[in-house]
mmCIF file of C-alpha atoms in Angstrom:
data_model
loop_
_atom_site.group_PDB
_atom_site.id
_atom_site.type_symbol
_atom_site.label_atom_id
_atom_site.label_comp_id
_atom_site.label_asym_id
_atom_site.label_seq_id
_atom_site.Cartn_x
_atom_site.Cartn_y
_atom_site.Cartn_z
ATOM 1 C CA MET A 1 0.045 0.086 -0.115
ATOM 2 C CA GLU A 2 2.986 2.206 0.886
ATOM 3 C CA ASN A 3 4.680 1.789 -2.342
ATOM 4 C CA ASN A 4 1.118 2.048 -4.136
ATOM 5 C CA ASN A 5 1.027 5.738 -2.343
ATOM 6 C CA ARG A 6 4.409 6.755 -3.205
ATOM 7 C CA ARG A 7 3.631 5.813 -6.905
ATOM 8 C CA TRP A 8 1.148 9.025 -7.050
ATOM 9 C CA ILE A 9 3.254 11.221 -5.357
ATOM 10 C CA PRO A 10 5.075 12.369 -8.854
ATOM 11 C CA VAL A 11 1.718 12.547 -10.628
ATOM 12 C CA ILE A 12 0.179 15.027 -7.870
ATOM 13 C CA LEU A 13 3.142 17.151 -7.726
ATOM 14 C CA GLY A 14 3.408 17.222 -11.472
ATOM 15 C CA THR A 15 -0.449 17.796 -11.945
ATOM 16 C CA MET A 16 -0.194 20.858 -9.298
ATOM 17 C CA LEU A 17 2.667 22.550 -11.053
ATOM 18 C CA ILE A 18 1.169 22.130 -14.388
ATOM 19 C CA LEU A 19 -1.946 23.532 -13.256
ATOM 20 C CA VAL A 20 -0.262 26.437 -11.064
ATOM 21 C CA PHE A 21 1.760 27.389 -14.121
ATOM 22 C CA LEU A 22 -1.096 27.154 -16.624
ATOM 23 C CA VAL A 23 -3.029 29.711 -14.420
ATOM 24 C CA ALA A 24 -0.226 31.540 -13.620
ATOM 25 C CA ASN A 25 0.718 32.233 -17.116
ATOM 26 C CA ALA A 26 -2.829 32.936 -18.270
ATOM 27 C CA GLY A 27 -3.332 34.990 -15.278
ATOM 28 C CA VAL A 28 0.079 37.288 -15.956
ATOM 29 C CA THR A 29 -0.943 37.437 -19.391
ATOM 30 C CA TRP A 30 -4.543 38.737 -18.628
ATOM 31 C CA LEU A 31 -3.445 41.409 -15.870
ATOM 32 C CA ASN A 32 -0.700 42.610 -18.680
ATOM 33 C CA TYR A 33 -2.610 42.460 -21.712
ATOM 34 C CA PHE A 34 -1.923 45.417 -22.870
ATOM 35 C CA ASN A 35 1.750 45.551 -22.042
ATOM 36 C CA PHE A 36 2.091 41.689 -23.842
ATOM 37 C CA ILE A 37 0.009 42.794 -27.104
ATOM 38 C CA ASP A 38 1.851 43.814 -29.785
ATOM 39 C CA SER A 39 1.438 44.208 -33.780
ATOM 40 C CA ASP A 40 2.429 40.361 -34.273
ATOM 41 C CA ASP A 41 -0.227 39.155 -31.377
ATOM 42 C CA ALA A 42 -2.868 41.331 -32.975
ATOM 43 C CA SER A 43 -2.281 40.263 -36.476
ATOM 44 C CA GLU A 44 -2.785 36.549 -35.335
ATOM 45 C CA LEU A 45 -6.120 37.212 -33.531
ATOM 46 C CA ILE A 46 -7.397 39.551 -36.691
ATOM 47 C CA LEU A 47 -6.423 36.907 -39.085
ATOM 48 C CA ALA A 48 -8.127 34.189 -37.079
ATOM 49 C CA LYS A 49 -11.176 36.400 -36.622
ATOM 50 C CA LEU A 50 -11.321 36.797 -40.595
ATOM 51 C CA LEU A 51 -10.831 32.853 -40.853
ATOM 52 C CA ALA A 52 -13.878 32.294 -38.605
ATOM 53 C CA GLN A 53 -15.775 34.690 -40.747
ATOM 54 C CA GLU A 54 -14.621 33.072 -44.000
ATOM 55 C CA GLY A 55 -14.563 29.393 -42.678
ATOM 56 C CA GLY A 56 -11.492 28.571 -43.547
ATOM 57 C CA ILE A 57 -8.301 27.978 -42.464
ATOM 58 C CA MET A 58 -6.435 30.172 -44.990
ATOM 59 C CA SER A 59 -7.251 33.347 -46.764
ATOM 60 C CA PRO A 60 -6.186 34.989 -49.845
ATOM 61 C CA ASN A 61 -7.702 38.245 -48.393
ATOM 62 C CA TRP A 62 -4.445 38.534 -46.215
ATOM 63 C CA TYR A 63 -1.047 39.621 -46.441
ATOM 64 C CA TYR A 64 0.654 37.250 -44.347
ATOM 65 C CA SER A 65 3.698 38.849 -42.483
ATOM 66 C CA THR A 66 5.970 35.882 -42.732
ATOM 67 C CA GLU A 67 5.079 32.589 -43.223
ATOM 68 C CA ILE A 68 1.582 31.283 -44.273
ATOM 69 C CA ARG A 69 -0.469 29.957 -41.065
ATOM 70 C CA VAL A 70 -1.418 26.144 -42.135
ATOM 71 C CA LEU A 71 -0.826 23.996 -39.030
ATOM 72 C CA ASN A 72 -0.712 27.221 -36.777
ATOM 73 C CA THR A 73 -2.252 29.117 -33.801
ATOM 74 C CA GLN A 74 -5.351 30.234 -36.289
ATOM 75 C CA LEU A 75 -6.761 27.047 -35.959
ATOM 76 C CA ILE A 76 -7.224 27.287 -32.319
ATOM 77 C CA TYR A 77 -8.356 30.983 -32.505
ATOM 78 C CA SER A 78 -10.793 30.585 -35.430
ATOM 79 C CA VAL A 79 -12.708 28.502 -33.672
ATOM 80 C CA LEU A 80 -13.012 30.154 -30.463
ATOM 81 C CA PHE A 81 -13.982 33.254 -32.203
ATOM 82 C CA HIS A 82 -17.183 31.068 -33.122
ATOM 83 C CA PHE A 83 -17.798 31.303 -29.420
ATOM 84 C CA PHE A 84 -16.590 34.453 -27.887
ATOM 85 C CA SER A 85 -16.277 37.844 -29.834
ATOM 86 C CA ASP A 86 -13.923 39.566 -27.099
ATOM 87 C CA PHE A 87 -10.250 39.434 -28.457
ATOM 88 C CA LYS A 88 -8.871 39.230 -24.950
ATOM 89 C CA THR A 89 -10.971 36.274 -24.228
ATOM 90 C CA VAL A 90 -10.074 34.489 -27.264
ATOM 91 C CA ARG A 91 -6.416 35.196 -26.582
ATOM 92 C CA ILE A 92 -6.242 34.267 -23.363
ATOM 93 C CA ILE A 93 -8.533 30.971 -23.476
ATOM 94 C CA GLY A 94 -6.355 30.256 -26.723
ATOM 95 C CA GLN A 95 -3.168 30.290 -24.692
ATOM 96 C CA ILE A 96 -4.371 27.591 -22.551
ATOM 97 C CA VAL A 97 -5.400 25.232 -24.958
ATOM 98 C CA LEU A 98 -2.298 25.363 -26.935
ATOM 99 C CA SER A 99 -0.264 24.896 -24.110
ATOM 100 C CA THR A 100 -2.401 22.057 -22.922
ATOM 101 C CA LEU A 101 -1.789 20.796 -26.386
ATOM 102 C CA MET A 102 1.818 21.219 -26.346
ATOM 103 C CA LEU A 103 1.562 19.223 -23.183
ATOM 104 C CA ALA A 104 -0.302 16.281 -24.760
ATOM 105 C CA SER A 105 1.772 16.115 -27.604
ATOM 106 C CA TYR A 106 4.968 15.917 -25.225
ATOM 107 C CA TYR A 107 3.164 13.013 -23.333
ATOM 108 C CA PHE A 108 2.068 11.371 -26.559
ATOM 109 C CA CYS A 109 5.864 11.431 -27.597
ATOM 110 C CA LEU A 110 7.271 9.986 -23.987
ATOM 111 C CA ARG A 111 4.459 7.114 -24.348
ATOM 112 C CA SER A 112 5.737 6.038 -27.800
ATOM 113 C CA VAL A 113 9.102 6.346 -26.605
ATOM 114 C CA ASP A 114 8.093 4.043 -23.555
ATOM 115 C CA ALA A 115 4.819 3.677 -22.402
ATOM 116 C CA GLU A 116 5.597 2.061 -18.941
ATOM 117 C CA LYS A 117 7.554 5.030 -17.531
ATOM 118 C CA ALA A 118 5.811 7.718 -19.791
ATOM 119 C CA ARG A 119 3.483 8.932 -17.050
ATOM 120 C CA ASN A 120 6.042 9.479 -14.636
ATOM 121 C CA ARG A 121 8.286 10.956 -16.629
ATOM 122 C CA PHE A 122 5.559 13.352 -17.752
ATOM 123 C CA PHE A 123 4.621 14.074 -14.554
ATOM 124 C CA LEU A 124 8.046 14.907 -13.342
ATOM 125 C CA THR A 125 9.373 17.113 -16.515
ATOM 126 C CA GLY A 126 6.195 18.580 -18.093
ATOM 127 C CA PHE A 127 5.789 21.548 -16.098
ATOM 128 C CA LEU A 128 9.250 22.867 -17.176
ATOM 129 C CA LEU A 129 7.863 23.531 -20.763
ATOM 130 C CA LEU A 130 5.153 25.885 -18.911
ATOM 131 C CA ILE A 131 8.081 28.013 -17.377
ATOM 132 C CA PRO A 132 8.698 31.576 -19.099
ATOM 133 C CA MET A 133 12.281 31.093 -18.216
ATOM 134 C CA SER A 134 13.404 33.567 -20.611
ATOM 135 C CA ASP A 135 12.370 35.563 -23.604
ATOM 136 C CA ALA A 136 11.817 32.934 -26.193
ATOM 137 C CA TRP A 137 10.075 30.915 -23.461
ATOM 138 C CA THR A 138 8.010 33.842 -22.633
ATOM 139 C CA PHE A 139 7.181 33.917 -26.547
ATOM 140 C CA LEU A 140 6.301 29.976 -26.292
ATOM 141 C CA ASN A 141 4.064 30.232 -23.163
ATOM 142 C CA MET A 142 2.415 34.130 -22.943
ATOM 143 C CA LYS A 143 2.379 34.586 -26.758
ATOM 144 C CA SER A 144 1.847 30.756 -27.981
ATOM 145 C CA TYR A 145 4.302 31.324 -30.849
ATOM 146 C CA TYR A 146 6.002 28.185 -32.248
ATOM 147 C CA VAL A 147 3.617 26.196 -29.839
ATOM 148 C CA PRO A 148 2.068 24.376 -33.060
ATOM 149 C CA HIS A 149 6.095 23.593 -34.463
ATOM 150 C CA ILE A 150 6.971 22.443 -31.303
ATOM 151 C CA MET A 151 3.949 19.964 -31.182
ATOM 152 C CA ILE A 152 4.492 18.748 -34.518
ATOM 153 C CA SER A 153 7.938 17.805 -33.450
ATOM 154 C CA PHE A 154 6.681 15.924 -30.658
ATOM 155 C CA PHE A 155 4.332 14.268 -32.742
ATOM 156 C CA ALA A 156 6.358 13.721 -35.573
ATOM 157 C CA PHE A 157 9.172 11.915 -33.158
ATOM 158 C CA GLY A 158 6.090 9.938 -31.206
ATOM 159 C CA LEU A 159 4.988 8.302 -34.383
ATOM 160 C CA TYR A 160 8.467 7.638 -35.442
ATOM 161 C CA PHE A 161 8.809 5.481 -32.657
ATOM 162 C CA ARG A 162 4.895 4.202 -32.925
ATOM 163 C CA VAL A 163 6.056 3.051 -36.300
ATOM 164 C CA LYS A 164 9.544 1.780 -35.107
ATOM 165 C CA ASN A 165 7.603 -0.531 -32.342
ATOM 166 C CA ALA A 166 4.300 -1.320 -34.230
ATOM 167 C CA GLU A 167 3.007 -4.845 -33.622
ATOM 168 C CA GLY A 168 1.487 -5.756 -37.381
ATOM 169 C CA ILE A 169 1.995 -4.168 -40.407
ATOM 170 C CA LYS A 170 -2.065 -2.468 -40.199
ATOM 171 C CA LYS A 171 -0.699 -0.902 -37.387
ATOM 172 C CA SER A 172 2.550 0.123 -38.862
ATOM 173 C CA VAL A 173 0.963 1.461 -41.875
ATOM 174 C CA PHE A 174 -1.795 3.266 -39.966
ATOM 175 C CA PHE A 175 0.982 5.232 -37.889
ATOM 176 C CA CYS A 176 3.257 5.710 -41.052
ATOM 177 C CA THR A 177 -0.148 7.462 -42.653
ATOM 178 C CA LEU A 178 -0.837 9.901 -39.799
ATOM 179 C CA GLY A 179 3.154 10.849 -40.008
ATOM 180 C CA ILE A 180 3.011 11.331 -43.546
ATOM 181 C CA LEU A 181 -0.254 13.452 -43.204
ATOM 182 C CA LEU A 182 1.500 15.553 -40.718
ATOM 183 C CA GLY A 183 4.859 16.033 -42.499
ATOM 184 C CA PHE A 184 2.948 17.072 -45.436
ATOM 185 C CA GLY A 185 0.720 19.566 -43.274
ATOM 186 C CA ALA A 186 3.717 20.674 -41.993
ATOM 187 C CA GLY A 187 5.512 21.159 -44.917
ATOM 188 C CA LEU A 188 2.910 23.405 -46.386
ATOM 189 C CA GLY A 189 3.657 25.802 -43.640
ATOM 190 C CA GLY A 190 7.086 26.700 -45.042
ATOM 191 C CA ILE A 191 10.800 25.640 -44.397
ATOM 192 C CA ARG A 192 10.766 26.096 -40.643
ATOM 193 C CA SER A 193 9.322 22.494 -39.692
ATOM 194 C CA LEU A 194 11.519 21.301 -41.759
ATOM 195 C CA GLN A 195 14.702 22.961 -40.154
ATOM 196 C CA LEU A 196 13.413 22.156 -36.777
ATOM 197 C CA THR A 197 12.078 18.214 -37.344
ATOM 198 C CA TYR A 198 12.243 16.565 -40.655
ATOM 199 C CA ILE A 199 15.729 17.212 -42.105
ATOM 200 C CA PRO A 200 17.085 16.056 -38.365
ATOM 201 C CA MET A 201 14.799 13.210 -38.504
ATOM 202 C CA GLY A 202 15.910 12.209 -42.114
ATOM 203 C CA LEU A 203 19.796 12.775 -41.415
ATOM 204 C CA TYR A 204 18.990 10.266 -38.449
ATOM 205 C CA LEU A 205 17.637 8.130 -40.669
ATOM 206 C CA CYS A 206 20.624 7.845 -42.841
ATOM 207 C CA LEU A 207 22.845 7.612 -39.718
ATOM 208 C CA GLU A 208 20.587 4.554 -39.004
ATOM 209 C CA VAL A 209 21.409 2.634 -42.089
ATOM 210 C CA TRP A 210 24.776 3.529 -41.491
ATOM 211 C CA GLY A 211 25.112 1.624 -38.225
ATOM 212 C CA TYR A 212 22.852 -1.476 -39.967
ATOM 213 C CA LEU A 213 25.311 -1.625 -42.772
ATOM 214 C CA GLU A 214 28.268 -1.507 -39.489
ATOM 215 C CA ARG A 215 26.583 -4.592 -37.917
ATOM 216 C CA ARG A 216 25.627 -6.646 -40.606
ATOM 217 C CA GLY A 217 27.469 -5.654 -43.504
ATOM 218 C CA TRP A 218 26.938 -5.368 -47.408
ATOM 219 C CA GLU A 219 26.789 -8.995 -48.195
ATOM 220 C CA LYS A 220 23.451 -9.218 -45.633
ATOM 221 C CA VAL A 221 22.098 -5.386 -46.178
ATOM 222 C CA PHE A 222 18.704 -7.070 -47.236
ATOM 223 C CA GLU A 223 18.341 -9.499 -44.575
ATOM 224 C CA ASP A 224 16.480 -7.308 -41.951
ATOM 225 C CA LYS A 225 13.275 -6.567 -43.994
ATOM 226 C CA HIS A 226 11.406 -5.293 -40.734
ATOM 227 C CA PHE A 227 14.351 -2.869 -40.691
ATOM 228 C CA TRP A 228 13.871 -1.815 -43.924
ATOM 229 C CA THR A 229 10.149 -1.679 -43.832
ATOM 230 C CA VAL A 230 10.082 0.867 -40.933
ATOM 231 C CA TRP A 231 13.347 2.740 -42.106
ATOM 232 C CA ILE A 232 10.899 3.266 -45.512
ATOM 233 C CA GLU A 233 7.740 4.205 -43.692
ATOM 234 C CA ASN A 234 9.676 6.710 -41.404
ATOM 235 C CA MET A 235 11.536 8.317 -44.256
ATOM 236 C CA SER A 236 8.347 8.548 -46.338
ATOM 237 C CA CYS A 237 7.067 10.929 -43.047
ATOM 238 C CA ALA A 238 10.183 13.196 -43.791
ATOM 239 C CA ALA A 239 9.536 13.303 -47.666
ATOM 240 C CA ALA A 240 6.430 14.072 -47.234
ATOM 241 C CA ALA A 241 7.302 16.935 -45.285
ATOM 242 C CA LEU A 242 9.439 18.036 -48.268
ATOM 243 C CA ALA A 243 6.527 17.487 -50.554
ATOM 244 C CA GLY A 244 4.465 19.857 -48.608
ATOM 245 C CA PHE A 245 7.524 22.640 -48.811
ATOM 246 C CA LEU A 246 7.493 22.077 -52.404
ATOM 247 C CA ALA A 247 3.319 22.359 -52.624
ATOM 248 C CA ASN A 248 3.991 25.676 -50.259
ATOM 249 C CA THR A 249 7.048 27.568 -52.837
ATOM 250 C CA PHE A 250 5.284 26.471 -56.236
ATOM 251 C CA VAL A 251 1.450 26.327 -55.681
ATOM 252 C CA LEU A 252 0.401 28.162 -52.312
ATOM 253 C CA SER A 253 2.621 30.979 -53.286
ATOM 254 C CA GLY A 254 0.754 31.850 -56.098
ATOM 255 C CA LEU A 255 -2.397 31.726 -54.326
ATOM 256 C CA TYR A 256 -1.771 33.545 -51.196
ATOM 257 C CA ASN A 257 0.425 36.433 -49.890
ATOM 258 C CA PHE A 258 3.002 35.416 -47.741
ATOM 259 C CA LYS A 259 6.686 35.483 -47.277
ATOM 260 C CA SER A 260 8.843 32.453 -48.689
ATOM 261 C CA TYR A 261 12.100 31.743 -47.124
ATOM 262 C CA SER A 262 13.204 29.318 -50.003
ATOM 263 C CA ASN A 263 15.822 32.145 -50.746
ATOM 264 C CA MET A 264 17.666 31.626 -47.717
ATOM 265 C CA LYS A 265 21.371 31.884 -47.604
ATOM 266 C CA TYR A 266 24.142 30.680 -45.450
ATOM 267 C CA ARG A 267 26.167 33.427 -43.385
ATOM 268 C CA TYR A 268 30.000 33.889 -43.514
ATOM 269 C CA PHE A 269 31.094 31.546 -41.433
ATOM 270 C CA SER A 270 33.561 32.672 -38.494
ATOM 271 C CA ALA A 271 34.126 32.113 -34.582
ATOM 272 C CA GLY A 272 32.022 34.971 -34.025
ATOM 273 C CA ASN A 273 29.040 33.551 -35.461
ATOM 274 C CA VAL A 274 29.393 30.474 -33.684
ATOM 275 C CA PHE A 275 29.424 32.443 -30.694
ATOM 276 C CA ASN A 276 26.464 33.876 -31.557
ATOM 277 C CA VAL A 277 24.660 31.248 -31.741
ATOM 278 C CA TRP A 278 25.776 29.470 -28.369
ATOM 279 C CA ASN A 279 25.078 32.749 -26.848
ATOM 280 C CA ASP A 280 21.558 32.606 -28.367
ATOM 281 C CA LEU A 281 20.871 29.237 -27.213
ATOM 282 C CA VAL A 282 22.116 29.923 -23.832
ATOM 283 C CA GLN A 283 19.832 32.814 -23.237
ATOM 284 C CA ALA A 284 16.583 30.673 -24.606
ATOM 285 C CA ILE A 285 17.723 28.404 -21.697
ATOM 286 C CA GLY A 286 17.420 31.199 -19.489
ATOM 287 C CA TYR A 287 20.938 32.729 -19.293
ATOM 288 C CA VAL A 288 20.987 36.554 -18.235
ATOM 289 C CA GLU A 289 23.758 38.572 -19.130
ATOM 290 C CA GLU A 290 25.424 41.295 -16.155
ATOM 291 C CA SER A 291 24.124 38.721 -13.488
ATOM 292 C CA TYR A 292 26.047 38.282 -9.738
ATOM 293 C CA ILE A 293 27.502 34.957 -9.683
ATOM 294 C CA PHE A 294 26.785 34.485 -5.886
ATOM 295 C CA THR A 295 23.159 35.291 -6.524
ATOM 296 C CA LEU A 296 19.584 33.694 -7.619
ATOM 297 C CA ASP A 297 20.377 34.652 -11.167
ATOM 298 C CA GLY A 298 23.939 33.637 -11.092
ATOM 299 C CA ILE A 299 22.817 30.219 -10.075
ATOM 300 C CA CYS A 300 20.349 29.968 -12.651
ATOM 301 C CA ASN A 301 22.925 31.072 -15.383
ATOM 302 C CA THR A 302 25.336 28.178 -13.923
ATOM 303 C CA MET A 303 22.497 25.540 -14.346
ATOM 304 C CA ALA A 304 21.874 26.815 -17.818
ATOM 305 C CA LEU A 305 25.127 26.443 -19.174
ATOM 306 C CA VAL A 306 25.055 23.061 -17.527
ATOM 307 C CA LEU A 307 22.038 21.903 -19.151
ATOM 308 C CA THR A 308 23.015 23.492 -22.628
ATOM 309 C CA ALA A 309 26.329 21.593 -22.329
ATOM 310 C CA VAL A 310 24.345 18.644 -21.529
ATOM 311 C CA LEU A 311 21.796 18.896 -24.336
ATOM 312 C CA LEU A 312 24.768 19.321 -26.796
ATOM 313 C CA TYR A 313 26.234 16.371 -25.527
#
């Protein structure tokens, strides 16, 4: 009985922390709404209002400031505008819904990796996704920017493991189909999801083949049919994202008004630019410049540096 009670401790504490941060983030945004709101926030809400009136998920009557929104926040906000007319209400409820969906995608990913340990891992770490530890995380939790892209990453890698561990061809094909649809929809939104999720996934799948060849050698390259079936299914998901991006570039660009990032260029490679990337990474995790070492901020900075090193490792 005592061991049973102990098993519920992470669940109870994790649930409490998740609820605390959900309510706290929404409350801070509500109380400081006009300090938080800017032209980007306003345009997202106005777009959602327009889509609710038109009854679609994309509009040719809108000039998108950056990439076109396909699997993005407008899907949630536009639905809420069918029930509420107040922009502030839609904004706050939408923030809570998007944060909850992000947590759901995180749990799906964890459960796909290891169903037995997923619950404890989720409740011990899920609340960390809701802590506005930096400007970047504030954009994530209190402005809901990029939440859909993170959800796509969690779902995509969760589906990768679902395909890999599926029992039977029917389940494998089912999860593969979901992965292809998700990849194509993500690619329709532009290059961002390719950079964050599907290009790394494709590279990892190539490394899987390398490891497979090292273990078995070229003479037994096609011996394990299960490996190649799973590999082709998962690579199909990455290829679907590329197909979606091509559709974005050559089809949607002629129908809608948005900014294309297909003409991006590599920056000049230098030690200074590498340092800038490192600096941006540690700041995203919570590093604060000009903080005294022997203070709470200083301790948090040390933790941010250690965590960054662990992530890179």
